Short mmCIF file of C-alpha atoms in Angstrom, two decimals:
data_model
loop_
_atom_site.label_atom_id
_atom_site.label_comp_id
_atom_site.label_asym_id
_atom_site.label_seq_id
_atom_site.Cartn_x
_atom_site.Cartn_y
_atom_site.Cartn_z
CA HIS A 16 57.23 57.69 73.40
CA LEU A 17 57.92 57.43 77.15
CA GLU A 18 56.58 53.55 77.56
CA ASP A 19 59.40 53.79 74.38
CA CYS A 20 62.47 54.86 76.13
CA GLN A 21 65.08 52.10 77.25
CA TRP A 22 64.56 51.22 80.66
CA ASN A 23 68.47 51.69 81.35
CA LEU A 24 67.76 54.96 79.52
CA ARG A 25 65.63 55.95 82.05
CA GLY A 26 66.14 58.91 85.20
CA TRP A 27 64.99 61.46 86.81
CA GLU A 28 63.03 63.41 84.43
CA HIS A 29 61.86 60.18 83.49
CA ARG A 30 59.35 59.69 85.95
CA HIS A 31 59.48 63.74 85.33
CA LEU A 32 57.38 63.65 83.34
CA LEU A 33 55.92 60.58 82.89
CA THR A 34 54.41 61.66 86.22
CA ARG A 35 53.53 65.56 84.79
CA PHE A 36 51.42 63.71 81.51
CA ASN A 37 49.55 61.54 83.95
CA SER A 38 47.91 64.03 86.69
CA LYS A 39 45.69 66.26 85.94
CA GLN A 40 45.36 69.19 87.29
CA THR A 41 42.19 70.96 87.13
CA PHE A 42 40.99 74.67 87.46
CA LEU A 43 38.01 75.12 90.07
CA GLY A 44 36.13 78.39 89.71
CA HIS A 45 33.99 79.48 86.81
CA THR A 46 30.62 78.83 86.95
CA ASP A 47 30.00 78.25 83.23
CA THR A 48 31.89 76.35 80.32
CA VAL A 49 35.40 77.08 80.04
CA LEU A 50 35.49 78.45 75.76
CA SER A 51 38.86 79.23 75.41
CA VAL A 52 42.14 79.32 77.27
CA ALA A 53 45.89 81.02 76.84
CA PHE A 54 49.75 79.75 77.82
CA SER A 55 51.81 83.06 79.16
CA PRO A 56 54.38 83.06 77.15
CA ASP A 57 56.47 81.38 80.17
CA GLY A 58 54.18 78.54 81.03
CA LYS A 59 53.45 79.64 84.23
CA ARG A 60 50.49 81.19 84.16
CA LEU A 61 46.57 80.44 82.31
CA LEU A 62 44.57 82.67 81.21
CA SER A 63 40.84 80.88 80.32
CA GLY A 64 37.18 83.24 79.77
CA SER A 65 33.83 82.04 80.10
CA GLY A 66 30.34 81.63 79.62
CA ASP A 67 30.40 83.45 82.97
CA ARG A 68 31.53 86.17 81.24
CA THR A 69 34.25 86.14 83.05
CA LEU A 70 38.24 85.89 82.32
CA LYS A 71 40.46 84.20 85.57
CA LEU A 72 44.37 84.91 85.85
CA TRP A 73 46.07 80.87 86.91
CA ASP A 74 48.92 80.50 88.21
CA THR A 75 50.19 76.75 86.32
CA GLU A 76 52.28 74.95 89.49
CA LYS A 77 49.90 75.20 92.30
CA GLY A 78 46.88 75.53 90.19
CA GLN A 79 44.93 78.59 92.40
CA GLU A 80 43.44 80.99 90.87
CA LEU A 81 45.53 84.51 90.80
CA LEU A 82 42.29 87.38 89.49
CA THR A 83 39.16 86.63 88.35
CA LEU A 84 38.73 89.82 85.31
CA LYS A 85 35.05 91.69 84.99
CA GLY A 86 33.09 93.72 82.35
CA HIS A 87 32.19 91.82 79.29
CA THR A 88 28.25 91.42 78.74
CA SER A 89 28.15 88.22 76.78
CA TRP A 90 30.29 84.82 76.42
CA VAL A 91 34.34 85.01 76.57
CA THR A 92 34.94 83.04 73.44
CA SER A 93 38.71 83.97 72.77
CA VAL A 94 42.61 85.02 75.28
CA ALA A 95 45.50 85.64 74.44
CA PHE A 96 48.99 86.52 76.14
CA SER A 97 50.68 89.15 74.45
CA PRO A 98 54.65 88.68 73.63
CA ASP A 99 55.52 89.66 77.04
CA GLY A 100 53.25 88.60 78.48
CA LYS A 101 52.50 91.70 80.09
CA ARG A 102 49.20 92.25 78.94
CA LEU A 103 45.67 89.52 78.53
CA LEU A 104 43.40 89.72 75.25
CA SER A 105 40.03 88.59 75.41
CA GLY A 106 37.37 88.62 72.93
CA SER A 107 33.30 88.52 73.42
CA HIS A 108 30.03 88.29 71.60
CA ASP A 109 29.26 92.02 73.76
CA ASN A 110 26.53 94.13 72.67
CA THR A 111 27.80 97.73 71.08
#
């Protein structure tokens, strides 16, 4: 859709969005497959869950890891933020 915008109507926001959509941010840190991700309500953080049994919290602007949470005994298959962004939720194949 950005390419369909008329040249004379393209301002700084066009270049900003085009750059954001065409660039790839890579988050390195998990040692196994990432099975679930969720953005915080404000979009500033990303939560990932992995087959390495950890959750990682990331700064989306910098691509930096902020926190690693351990404790699951199996794959972390689902992650989420609470609506206010203050709590994290994870689901796993942990044995009971």
